PDB file of C-alpha atoms in Angstrom:
ATOM      1  CA  MET A   1       6.663 -23.095 -19.706  1.00 54.00           C
ATOM      2  CA  GLY A   2       3.826 -25.404 -18.626  1.00 53.00           C
ATOM      3  CA  ALA A   3       6.075 -27.446 -16.360  1.00 54.00           C
ATOM      4  CA  HIS A   4       7.652 -24.299 -14.907  1.00 56.00           C
ATOM      5  CA  ARG A   5       4.226 -22.842 -14.246  1.00 53.00           C
ATOM      6  CA  ALA A   6       3.087 -26.003 -12.523  1.00 51.00           C
ATOM      7  CA  SER A   7       6.181 -26.117 -10.322  1.00 57.00           C
ATOM      8  CA  ALA A   8       5.858 -22.454  -9.338  1.00 54.00           C
ATOM      9  CA  ALA A   9       2.190 -22.882  -8.473  1.00 51.00           C
ATOM     10  CA  ALA A  10       3.049 -26.002  -6.489  1.00 54.00           C
ATOM     11  CA  ALA A  11       5.758 -24.122  -4.611  1.00 55.00           C
ATOM     12  CA  LEU A  12       3.284 -21.407  -3.669  1.00 51.00           C
ATOM     13  CA  ALA A  13       0.722 -24.011  -2.613  1.00 50.00           C
ATOM     14  CA  GLU A  14       3.334 -25.727  -0.467  1.00 53.00           C
ATOM     15  CA  PHE A  15       4.306 -22.413   1.089  1.00 47.00           C
ATOM     16  CA  LEU A  16       0.675 -21.612   1.848  1.00 46.00           C
ATOM     17  CA  THR A  17       0.055 -24.918   3.605  1.00 42.00           C
ATOM     18  CA  ALA A  18       3.336 -25.844   5.211  1.00 40.00           C
ATOM     19  CA  GLY A  19       6.357 -24.014   3.873  1.00 38.00           C
ATOM     20  CA  ALA A  20       6.752 -21.460   6.650  1.00 37.00           C
ATOM     21  CA  GLY A  21       5.521 -23.734   9.397  1.00 33.00           C
ATOM     22  CA  LEU A  22       2.493 -21.543  10.074  1.00 32.00           C
ATOM     23  CA  GLY A  23      -0.156 -24.111   9.312  1.00 34.00           C
ATOM     24  CA  GLU A  24      -3.438 -22.993   7.806  1.00 37.00           C
ATOM     25  CA  ARG A  25      -3.338 -19.678   5.887  1.00 37.00           C
ATOM     26  CA  HIS A  26      -6.037 -17.026   6.047  1.00 38.00           C
ATOM     27  CA  TRP A  27      -5.631 -14.347   3.398  1.00 38.00           C
ATOM     28  CA  GLY A  28      -7.324 -11.354   4.978  1.00 38.00           C
ATOM     29  CA  HIS A  29      -9.417 -13.557   7.254  1.00 37.00           C
ATOM     30  CA  THR A  30      -9.094 -13.880  11.016  1.00 36.00           C
ATOM     31  CA  ARG A  31     -10.815 -15.938  13.627  1.00 36.00           C
ATOM     32  CA  ALA A  32     -10.224 -16.535  17.290  1.00 32.00           C
ATOM     33  CA  MET A  33      -8.858 -20.059  17.677  1.00 32.00           C
ATOM     34  CA  ASP A  34      -8.687 -21.851  21.014  1.00 37.00           C
ATOM     35  CA  SER A  35      -7.926 -19.166  23.617  1.00 40.00           C
ATOM     36  CA  ARG A  36      -6.257 -16.637  21.321  1.00 42.00           C
ATOM     37  CA  SER A  37      -7.547 -13.071  21.457  1.00 45.00           C
ATOM     38  CA  LEU A  38      -8.661 -11.138  18.392  1.00 41.00           C
ATOM     39  CA  SER A  39      -5.444  -9.101  18.608  1.00 46.00           C
ATOM     40  CA  GLU A  40      -3.397 -12.301  18.460  1.00 45.00           C
ATOM     41  CA  THR A  41      -5.274 -13.544  15.400  1.00 43.00           C
ATOM     42  CA  LEU A  42      -4.850 -10.156  13.709  1.00 44.00           C
ATOM     43  CA  VAL A  43      -1.112 -10.317  14.295  1.00 47.00           C
ATOM     44  CA  GLU A  44      -1.031 -13.819  12.803  1.00 50.00           C
ATOM     45  CA  THR A  45      -3.073 -12.754   9.778  1.00 53.00           C
ATOM     46  CA  ARG A  46      -0.852  -9.761   9.072  1.00 57.00           C
ATOM     47  CA  ARG A  47       2.230 -11.923   9.393  1.00 66.00           C
ATOM     48  CA  VAL A  48       0.863 -14.604   7.081  1.00 71.00           C
ATOM     49  CA  MET A  49      -0.389 -12.139   4.469  1.00 74.00           C
ATOM     50  CA  THR A  50       2.924 -10.301   4.479  1.00 79.00           C
ATOM     51  CA  GLN A  51       4.788 -13.555   3.955  1.00 85.00           C
ATOM     52  CA  GLU A  52       2.498 -14.506   1.078  1.00 87.00           C
ATOM     53  CA  ALA A  53       3.003 -11.093  -0.529  1.00 91.00           C
ATOM     54  CA  ARG A  54       6.771 -11.355  -0.026  1.00 93.00           C
ATOM     55  CA  PHE A  55       6.670 -14.761  -1.715  1.00 94.00           C
ATOM     56  CA  ILE A  56       5.124 -13.116  -4.795  1.00 95.00           C
ATOM     57  CA  VAL A  57       7.714 -10.310  -4.772  1.00 97.00           C
ATOM     58  CA  ASP A  58      10.532 -12.855  -4.507  1.00 97.00           C
ATOM     59  CA  ALA A  59       9.084 -15.003  -7.312  1.00 96.00           C
ATOM     60  CA  ALA A  60       8.954 -11.918  -9.531  1.00 97.00           C
ATOM     61  CA  ARG A  61      12.490 -10.915  -8.539  1.00 97.00           C
ATOM     62  CA  ARG A  62      13.821 -14.288  -9.686  1.00 96.00           C
ATOM     63  CA  ARG A  63      12.387 -13.507 -13.114  1.00 96.00           C
ATOM     64  CA  GLY A  64      13.839  -9.987 -13.147  1.00 97.00           C
ATOM     65  CA  VAL A  65      10.388  -8.437 -12.578  1.00 98.00           C
ATOM     66  CA  VAL A  66      10.082  -5.551 -10.118  1.00 98.00           C
ATOM     67  CA  LEU A  67       7.148  -5.643  -7.688  1.00 98.00           C
ATOM     68  CA  ARG A  68       6.804  -3.848  -4.373  1.00 98.00           C
ATOM     69  CA  LEU A  69       4.152  -3.867  -1.641  1.00 96.00           C
ATOM     70  CA  PHE A  70       1.713  -1.001  -1.602  1.00 91.00           C
ATOM     71  CA  GLY A  71      -1.296  -0.259   0.591  1.00 88.00           C
ATOM     72  CA  GLY A  72      -2.005  -1.813   3.965  1.00 88.00           C
ATOM     73  CA  LEU A  73       0.678  -4.472   3.742  1.00 90.00           C
ATOM     74  CA  ALA A  74       3.289  -1.820   2.947  1.00 93.00           C
ATOM     75  CA  VAL A  75       2.206  -0.047   6.134  1.00 92.00           C
ATOM     76  CA  HIS A  76       2.699  -3.321   7.980  1.00 89.00           C
ATOM     77  CA  GLU A  77       6.108  -3.825   6.369  1.00 91.00           C
ATOM     78  CA  HIS A  78       7.288  -0.522   7.824  1.00 93.00           C
ATOM     79  CA  CYS A  79       5.317  -0.594  11.103  1.00 89.00           C
ATOM     80  CA  ALA A  80       5.640  -4.249  12.158  1.00 77.00           C
ATOM     81  CA  GLY A  81       5.794  -4.497  15.918  1.00 65.00           C
ATOM     82  CA  HIS A  82       3.675  -1.414  16.616  1.00 64.00           C
ATOM     83  CA  ALA A  83       0.474  -2.697  18.205  1.00 57.00           C
ATOM     84  CA  ALA A  84      -1.362   0.579  17.588  1.00 50.00           C
ATOM     85  CA  CYS A  85      -1.257  -0.152  13.861  1.00 56.00           C
ATOM     86  CA  LEU A  86      -3.009  -3.501  14.326  1.00 56.00           C
ATOM     87  CA  ARG A  87      -5.760  -4.216  11.790  1.00 56.00           C
ATOM     88  CA  ASP A  88      -6.940  -6.818   9.317  1.00 55.00           C
ATOM     89  CA  HIS A  89      -6.144  -6.900   5.593  1.00 54.00           C
ATOM     90  CA  SER A  90      -8.289  -8.362   2.813  1.00 59.00           C
ATOM     91  CA  ASP A  91      -6.074  -8.289  -0.277  1.00 74.00           C
ATOM     92  CA  VAL A  92      -2.604  -7.615  -1.650  1.00 88.00           C
ATOM     93  CA  ASP A  93      -1.679  -4.406  -3.479  1.00 93.00           C
ATOM     94  CA  LEU A  94       1.562  -4.109  -5.437  1.00 96.00           C
ATOM     95  CA  VAL A  95       3.315  -1.585  -7.673  1.00 97.00           C
ATOM     96  CA  GLY A  96       5.275  -2.638 -10.754  1.00 97.00           C
ATOM     97  CA  LEU A  97       6.671  -1.286 -14.005  1.00 98.00           C
ATOM     98  CA  SER A  98       4.477  -1.019 -17.090  1.00 97.00           C
ATOM     99  CA  ARG A  99       7.386  -2.014 -19.337  1.00 97.00           C
ATOM    100  CA  GLN A 100       7.413  -5.387 -17.552  1.00 97.00           C
ATOM    101  CA  THR A 101       3.710  -6.112 -18.032  1.00 96.00           C
ATOM    102  CA  VAL A 102       4.178  -9.263 -20.123  1.00 96.00           C
ATOM    103  CA  PRO A 103       6.689 -11.040 -17.855  1.00 97.00           C
ATOM    104  CA  MET A 104       4.665  -9.903 -14.843  1.00 97.00           C
ATOM    105  CA  ILE A 105       1.568 -11.626 -16.200  1.00 96.00           C
ATOM    106  CA  GLU A 106       3.675 -14.743 -16.738  1.00 96.00           C
ATOM    107  CA  VAL A 107       4.882 -14.649 -13.120  1.00 96.00           C
ATOM    108  CA  PHE A 108       1.324 -14.559 -11.811  1.00 96.00           C
ATOM    109  CA  GLY A 109       0.313 -17.338 -14.183  1.00 95.00           C
ATOM    110  CA  GLU A 110       3.123 -19.480 -12.819  1.00 94.00           C
ATOM    111  CA  LEU A 111       1.810 -18.834  -9.310  1.00 92.00           C
ATOM    112  CA  GLY A 112      -1.678 -20.036 -10.209  1.00 90.00           C
ATOM    113  CA  PHE A 113      -3.334 -16.654 -10.780  1.00 93.00           C
ATOM    114  CA  ARG A 114      -5.285 -15.539 -13.830  1.00 93.00           C
ATOM    115  CA  GLU A 115      -5.625 -11.956 -15.004  1.00 95.00           C
ATOM    116  CA  ARG A 116      -8.866 -10.024 -15.230  1.00 93.00           C
ATOM    117  CA  PRO A 117      -7.978  -8.309 -18.529  1.00 90.00           C
ATOM    118  CA  HIS A 118     -10.849  -5.822 -18.393  1.00 93.00           C
ATOM    119  CA  VAL A 119      -9.148  -4.082 -15.442  1.00 93.00           C
ATOM    120  CA  ARG A 120      -6.199  -2.992 -17.574  1.00 93.00           C
ATOM    121  CA  ALA A 121      -8.610  -1.753 -20.234  1.00 92.00           C
ATOM    122  CA  ALA A 122     -10.773   0.128 -17.727  1.00 91.00           C
ATOM    123  CA  THR A 123      -7.736   1.852 -16.182  1.00 89.00           C
ATOM    124  CA  ALA A 124      -5.983   2.761 -19.450  1.00 90.00           C
ATOM    125  CA  ARG A 125      -3.360   0.109 -18.618  1.00 89.00           C
ATOM    126  CA  GLY A 126      -2.628   1.775 -15.320  1.00 92.00           C
ATOM    127  CA  GLN A 127      -3.627  -1.191 -13.185  1.00 94.00           C
ATOM    128  CA  ALA A 128      -3.986  -4.968 -13.437  1.00 95.00           C
ATOM    129  CA  GLN A 129      -5.775  -7.494 -11.262  1.00 95.00           C
ATOM    130  CA  PHE A 130      -4.940 -11.148 -10.775  1.00 95.00           C
ATOM    131  CA  VAL A 131      -7.225 -13.694  -9.129  1.00 91.00           C
ATOM    132  CA  ARG A 132      -7.275 -17.331  -8.125  1.00 86.00           C
ATOM    133  CA  ASP A 133      -9.725 -19.591  -6.352  1.00 78.00           C
ATOM    134  CA  CYS A 134      -9.590 -18.879  -2.635  1.00 71.00           C
ATOM    135  CA  VAL A 135      -7.092 -21.084  -0.809  1.00 67.00           C
ATOM    136  CA  HIS A 136      -8.063 -19.847   2.663  1.00 59.00           C
ATOM    137  CA  VAL A 137     -10.848 -21.309   4.752  1.00 57.00           C
ATOM    138  CA  ASP A 138     -13.182 -19.979   7.401  1.00 59.00           C
ATOM    139  CA  GLN A 139     -14.105 -21.645  10.651  1.00 62.00           C
ATOM    140  CA  THR A 140     -16.460 -24.054   8.855  1.00 67.00           C
ATOM    141  CA  GLY A 141     -13.804 -25.197   6.395  1.00 63.00           C
ATOM    142  CA  ALA A 142     -15.417 -23.278   3.512  1.00 62.00           C
ATOM    143  CA  PRO A 143     -13.502 -20.754   1.342  1.00 58.00           C
ATOM    144  CA  ALA A 144     -13.080 -17.516   3.248  1.00 57.00           C
ATOM    145  CA  HIS A 145     -13.562 -15.366   0.122  1.00 61.00           C
ATOM    146  CA  ALA A 146     -14.981 -15.705  -3.368  1.00 66.00           C
ATOM    147  CA  ASP A 147     -11.411 -15.501  -4.606  1.00 72.00           C
ATOM    148  CA  ASP A 148      -7.942 -14.284  -3.681  1.00 80.00           C
ATOM    149  CA  HIS A 149      -6.937 -11.248  -5.696  1.00 84.00           C
ATOM    150  CA  VAL A 150      -3.871  -9.101  -6.159  1.00 93.00           C
ATOM    151  CA  ASP A 151      -4.023  -5.574  -7.576  1.00 94.00           C
ATOM    152  CA  VAL A 152      -0.949  -4.232  -9.370  1.00 96.00           C
ATOM    153  CA  PHE A 153      -0.501  -0.530 -10.122  1.00 96.00           C
ATOM    154  CA  PHE A 154       1.877   0.295 -12.967  1.00 97.00           C
ATOM    155  CA  ASP A 155       4.530   3.027 -12.538  1.00 97.00           C
ATOM    156  CA  ARG A 156       2.433   5.177 -10.245  1.00 94.00           C
ATOM    157  CA  PHE A 157      -0.438   4.972  -7.846  1.00 89.00           C
ATOM    158  CA  LYS A 158      -3.561   6.704  -9.006  1.00 87.00           C
ATOM    159  CA  LEU A 159      -5.988   7.186  -6.170  1.00 90.00           C
ATOM    160  CA  ASP A 160      -7.334  10.587  -5.156  1.00 96.00           C
ATOM    161  CA  HIS A 161      -4.140  11.963  -6.714  1.00 96.00           C
ATOM    162  CA  VAL A 162      -1.459  10.544  -9.016  1.00 95.00           C
ATOM    163  CA  ILE A 163       2.091   9.992  -7.747  1.00 96.00           C
ATOM    164  CA  ASP A 164       4.833   8.437  -9.882  1.00 96.00           C
ATOM    165  CA  VAL A 165       7.034   5.924  -8.025  1.00 96.00           C
ATOM    166  CA  ARG A 166       9.082   4.415 -10.870  1.00 96.00           C
ATOM    167  CA  SER A 167      12.357   5.871  -9.640  1.00 96.00           C
ATOM    168  CA  ARG A 168      11.753   4.704  -6.050  1.00 97.00           C
ATOM    169  CA  LEU A 169      11.052   0.993  -6.404  1.00 97.00           C
ATOM    170  CA  ASP A 170      14.637  -0.087  -5.714  1.00 96.00           C
ATOM    171  CA  LEU A 171      14.958   1.648  -2.322  1.00 97.00           C
ATOM    172  CA  HIS A 172      13.374  -1.170  -0.293  1.00 97.00           C
ATOM    173  CA  PRO A 173      13.477  -4.903  -1.107  1.00 96.00           C
ATOM    174  CA  TYR A 174       9.770  -5.548  -0.536  1.00 97.00           C
ATOM    175  CA  ALA A 175       7.753  -2.334  -0.181  1.00 97.00           C
ATOM    176  CA  ILE A 176       7.639   1.161  -1.578  1.00 97.00           C
ATOM    177  CA  PRO A 177       9.642   3.468   0.732  1.00 98.00           C
ATOM    178  CA  LEU A 178       8.061   4.688   3.949  1.00 98.00           C
ATOM    179  CA  THR A 179       7.729   8.238   2.588  1.00 98.00           C
ATOM    180  CA  ASP A 180       5.771   6.948  -0.399  1.00 98.00           C
ATOM    181  CA  VAL A 181       3.511   4.806   1.796  1.00 97.00           C
ATOM    182  CA  LEU A 182       2.937   7.909   3.892  1.00 98.00           C
ATOM    183  CA  ALA A 183       2.086   9.832   0.717  1.00 98.00           C
ATOM    184  CA  THR A 184      -0.626   7.274  -0.144  1.00 96.00           C
ATOM    185  CA  LYS A 185      -2.296   8.125   3.159  1.00 96.00           C
ATOM    186  CA  LEU A 186      -1.778  11.882   3.121  1.00 98.00           C
ATOM    187  CA  GLN A 187      -3.029  12.266  -0.463  1.00 97.00           C
ATOM    188  CA  MET A 188      -6.550  11.074   0.385  1.00 97.00           C
ATOM    189  CA  HIS A 189      -9.307  13.633   0.019  1.00 96.00           C
ATOM    190  CA  ALA A 190     -11.537  11.967   2.619  1.00 95.00           C
ATOM    191  CA  PRO A 191      -9.404   9.566   4.656  1.00 95.00           C
ATOM    192  CA  GLU A 192     -10.981   7.076   7.006  1.00 94.00           C
ATOM    193  CA  PRO A 193      -9.864   7.135  10.650  1.00 93.00           C
ATOM    194  CA  ARG A 194      -7.648   4.090  10.014  1.00 91.00           C
ATOM    195  CA  ASP A 195      -5.808   5.982   7.259  1.00 94.00           C
ATOM    196  CA  VAL A 196      -5.005   8.869   9.579  1.00 96.00           C
ATOM    197  CA  ARG A 197      -3.898   6.310  12.156  1.00 93.00           C
ATOM    198  CA  ASP A 198      -1.682   4.592   9.579  1.00 93.00           C
ATOM    199  CA  ALA A 199      -0.050   7.913   8.693  1.00 96.00           C
ATOM    200  CA  ILE A 200       0.715   8.634  12.347  1.00 96.00           C
ATOM    201  CA  MET A 201       2.109   5.134  12.847  1.00 94.00           C
ATOM    202  CA  LEU A 202       4.375   5.492   9.829  1.00 96.00           C
ATOM    203  CA  LEU A 203       5.796   8.684  11.308  1.00 97.00           C
ATOM    204  CA  ALA A 204       6.268   7.000  14.674  1.00 95.00           C
ATOM    205  CA  ALA A 205       7.847   3.881  13.163  1.00 95.00           C
ATOM    206  CA  SER A 206      10.276   5.797  10.965  1.00 95.00           C
ATOM    207  CA  ARG A 207      13.913   6.291  11.847  1.00 93.00           C
ATOM    208  CA  GLY A 208      13.317  10.008  11.644  1.00 93.00           C
ATOM    209  CA  PRO A 209      14.073  12.499   8.855  1.00 96.00           C
ATOM    210  CA  GLY A 210      16.236  11.396   5.935  1.00 96.00           C
ATOM    211  CA  VAL A 211      16.214   9.952   2.436  1.00 97.00           C
ATOM    212  CA  GLY A 212      16.399   6.252   3.306  1.00 96.00           C
ATOM    213  CA  ALA A 213      13.670   3.692   2.673  1.00 97.00           C
ATOM    214  CA  ASP A 214      12.641   3.733   6.342  1.00 96.00           C
ATOM    215  CA  GLU A 215      13.011   7.487   6.905  1.00 97.00           C
ATOM    216  CA  VAL A 216      10.704  10.451   6.229  1.00 98.00           C
ATOM    217  CA  ASP A 217      11.932  12.418   3.233  1.00 98.00           C
ATOM    218  CA  SER A 218      10.165  15.758   3.689  1.00 98.00           C
ATOM    219  CA  ASP A 219      11.890  17.273   0.643  1.00 98.00           C
ATOM    220  CA  HIS A 220      10.537  14.522  -1.623  1.00 98.00           C
ATOM    221  CA  LEU A 221       6.964  14.928  -0.405  1.00 98.00           C
ATOM    222  CA  ALA A 222       7.268  18.723  -0.575  1.00 98.00           C
ATOM    223  CA  ALA A 223       8.499  18.554  -4.170  1.00 98.00           C
ATOM    224  CA  LEU A 224       5.470  16.441  -5.144  1.00 98.00           C
ATOM    225  CA  CYS A 225       3.129  18.934  -3.504  1.00 98.00           C
ATOM    226  CA  GLY A 226       4.911  21.867  -5.116  1.00 98.00           C
ATOM    227  CA  ARG A 227       3.901  20.591  -8.560  1.00 97.00           C
ATOM    228  CA  ASP A 228       0.272  19.733  -7.769  1.00 98.00           C
ATOM    229  CA  TRP A 229      -1.998  22.152  -5.930  1.00 98.00           C
ATOM    230  CA  GLY A 230      -4.686  19.532  -5.334  1.00 98.00           C
ATOM    231  CA  LEU A 231      -2.167  17.183  -3.735  1.00 98.00           C
ATOM    232  CA  PHE A 232      -0.797  20.086  -1.675  1.00 98.00           C
ATOM    233  CA  TYR A 233      -4.290  20.955  -0.464  1.00 98.00           C
ATOM    234  CA  ASP A 234      -5.195  17.456   0.711  1.00 98.00           C
ATOM    235  CA  VAL A 235      -1.766  16.679   2.164  1.00 98.00           C
ATOM    236  CA  THR A 236      -1.875  19.913   4.184  1.00 98.00           C
ATOM    237  CA  LEU A 237      -5.309  19.079   5.583  1.00 98.00           C
ATOM    238  CA  ASN A 238      -4.256  15.538   6.435  1.00 98.00           C
ATOM    239  CA  LEU A 239      -1.114  16.663   8.225  1.00 98.00           C
ATOM    240  CA  GLN A 240      -3.399  18.797  10.371  1.00 97.00           C
ATOM    241  CA  ARG A 241      -5.692  15.802  10.961  1.00 97.00           C
ATOM    242  CA  CYS A 242      -2.691  13.755  12.055  1.00 97.00           C
ATOM    243  CA  ALA A 243      -1.653  16.465  14.516  1.00 97.00           C
ATOM    244  CA  GLU A 244      -5.169  16.550  15.967  1.00 96.00           C
ATOM    245  CA  GLU A 245      -5.268  12.753  16.388  1.00 96.00           C
ATOM    246  CA  LEU A 246      -1.681  12.313  17.543  1.00 95.00           C
ATOM    247  CA  ASP A 247      -2.570  11.726  21.189  1.00 94.00           C
ATOM    248  CA  GLN A 248      -5.373   9.281  20.385  1.00 93.00           C
ATOM    249  CA  VAL A 249      -3.425   6.322  18.986  1.00 89.00           C
ATOM    250  CA  GLY A 250      -1.629   5.078  22.081  1.00 89.00           C
ATOM    251  CA  LEU A 251       1.970   5.935  21.215  1.00 92.00           C
ATOM    252  CA  ASP A 252       4.682   5.771  23.818  1.00 92.00           C
ATOM    253  CA  PRO A 253       6.303   9.166  24.608  1.00 94.00           C
ATOM    254  CA  GLU A 254       9.368   8.632  22.398  1.00 94.00           C
ATOM    255  CA  ASP A 255       7.328   7.606  19.358  1.00 94.00           C
ATOM    256  CA  ARG A 256       4.846  10.396  19.997  1.00 95.00           C
ATOM    257  CA  ASP A 257       7.606  12.998  20.089  1.00 96.00           C
ATOM    258  CA  ARG A 258       9.168  11.622  16.888  1.00 95.00           C
ATOM    259  CA  ALA A 259       5.827  11.765  15.067  1.00 96.00           C
ATOM    260  CA  ALA A 260       5.138  15.288  16.343  1.00 97.00           C
ATOM    261  CA  GLU A 261       8.553  16.538  15.238  1.00 97.00           C
ATOM    262  CA  LEU A 262       8.100  15.024  11.790  1.00 97.00           C
ATOM    263  CA  LEU A 263       4.638  16.545  11.411  1.00 98.00           C
ATOM    264  CA  VAL A 264       6.123  19.976  12.067  1.00 97.00           C
ATOM    265  CA  ARG A 265       8.972  19.295   9.633  1.00 97.00           C
ATOM    266  CA  LEU A 266       6.626  18.016   6.899  1.00 98.00           C
ATOM    267  CA  THR A 267       4.171  20.879   7.290  1.00 97.00           C
ATOM    268  CA  GLY A 268       6.955  23.434   6.976  1.00 97.00           C
ATOM    269  CA  ALA A 269       8.539  21.683   3.992  1.00 97.00           C
ATOM    270  CA  VAL A 270       5.259  21.317   2.083  1.00 98.00           C
ATOM    271  CA  ASP A 271       4.270  24.913   2.763  1.00 97.00           C
ATOM    272  CA  GLY A 272       7.698  26.328   1.925  1.00 97.00           C
ATOM    273  CA  ALA A 273       8.537  24.290  -1.183  1.00 97.00           C
ATOM    274  CA  PRO A 274       8.854  26.190  -4.486  1.00 97.00           C
ATOM    275  CA  LYS A 275       5.573  26.085  -6.377  1.00 98.00           C
ATOM    276  CA  SER A 276       5.325  25.512 -10.128  1.00 98.00           C
ATOM    277  CA  LEU A 277       3.473  27.819 -12.508  1.00 98.00           C
ATOM    278  CA  GLY A 278       0.799  25.138 -12.901  1.00 97.00           C
ATOM    279  CA  TRP A 279       0.428  25.005  -9.121  1.00 98.00           C
ATOM    280  CA  ARG A 280      -0.073  28.763  -8.902  1.00 98.00           C
ATOM    281  CA  LEU A 281      -2.607  28.802 -11.721  1.00 98.00           C
ATOM    282  CA  ARG A 282      -4.590  25.934 -10.172  1.00 97.00           C
ATOM    283  CA  ALA A 283      -4.440  27.604  -6.767  1.00 98.00           C
ATOM    284  CA  GLY A 284      -6.279  30.546  -8.302  1.00 98.00           C
ATOM    285  CA  VAL A 285      -9.211  28.247  -9.067  1.00 98.00           C
ATOM    286  CA  GLY A 286      -9.105  26.631  -5.625  1.00 97.00           C
ATOM    287  CA  THR A 287     -11.936  24.417  -4.487  1.00 97.00           C
ATOM    288  CA  ARG A 288     -14.422  25.863  -6.981  1.00 97.00           C
ATOM    289  CA  ARG A 289     -13.456  22.914  -9.184  1.00 97.00           C
ATOM    290  CA  ARG A 290     -12.887  19.366  -7.955  1.00 97.00           C
ATOM    291  CA  TRP A 291      -9.194  18.835  -7.254  1.00 98.00           C
ATOM    292  CA  TYR A 292      -9.112  15.083  -6.653  1.00 97.00           C
ATOM    293  CA  GLU A 293      -9.941  11.920  -8.575  1.00 93.00           C
ATOM    294  CA  ILE A 294     -12.891   9.705  -7.713  1.00 88.00           C
ATOM    295  CA  VAL A 295     -11.543   6.250  -6.901  1.00 75.00           C
ATOM    296  CA  GLU A 296     -13.466   3.265  -8.234  1.00 67.00           C
ATOM    297  CA  GLU A 297     -12.935  -0.376  -7.298  1.00 58.00           C
ATOM    298  CA  GLN A 298     -11.967  -2.636 -10.195  1.00 49.00           C
ATOM    299  CA  GLY A 299     -13.574  -6.075 -10.051  1.00 54.00           C
ATOM    300  CA  GLY A 300     -15.803  -8.331 -12.082  1.00 51.00           C
ATOM    301  CA  ALA A 301     -15.478 -11.672 -13.764  1.00 48.00           C
ATOM    302  CA  ALA A 302     -12.121 -13.111 -14.638  1.00 48.00           C
TER     303      ALA A 302
END
């Protein structure tokens, strides 16, 4: 195991420094080099970070461990090539299966990461965090961050609302499906402007309505909302926010029309989906009681 771990860590180190022919890596860090614009360095950073995250997913796959991109890099996976979605990323978020926790920890160990065990304890084993000494440098040659870290959610993402994704991790080879990435944005109680922008870009980048990994499955999202009034409430508000911001993100006419059509389709599906008894009972309480979770960052010493 020790030799295997060393070789895996060495392979990752080689990839980070030379393997893809990209030169110096900057995990979530950008700087203008020579005459390159900030936009050019952002594109390079997103590309490098995505390749690093894909390397981790592939390493896990070789061990039979399921991991998929989640968060900002999942948005990039589905929206690559759309300049309006351009922004920096500071870490890697993944989703995996709780039943594979032990081999997953071994995979990260082989790649030179160590677990922060208190994160699993603090999240009732719903999340894990893996860290390593920063391998990316800033313009002075110093480490760009205190450490590199990867957050792994198990079975579901638990942010403002909880959504189970266990049955959907095999639809795309590297990321959770576009509909599920969209759900992570629409479920936010108080989204930042970039989250609304991400949601619009996902709609624009999709291949339209459907059940595929790169399509918008309105029935799936509607079914989730039909079981959870709080999720329904925030998704409905965020669809409206997306409609209000649709003309502010610089889409070309074709992409704009696709996003607009999908917003109409999603709004109708969410509103018209059958509602569970629990949904109807919770709807009676409404906003008199908090309907969303308070998200806390998990960090601390390794």
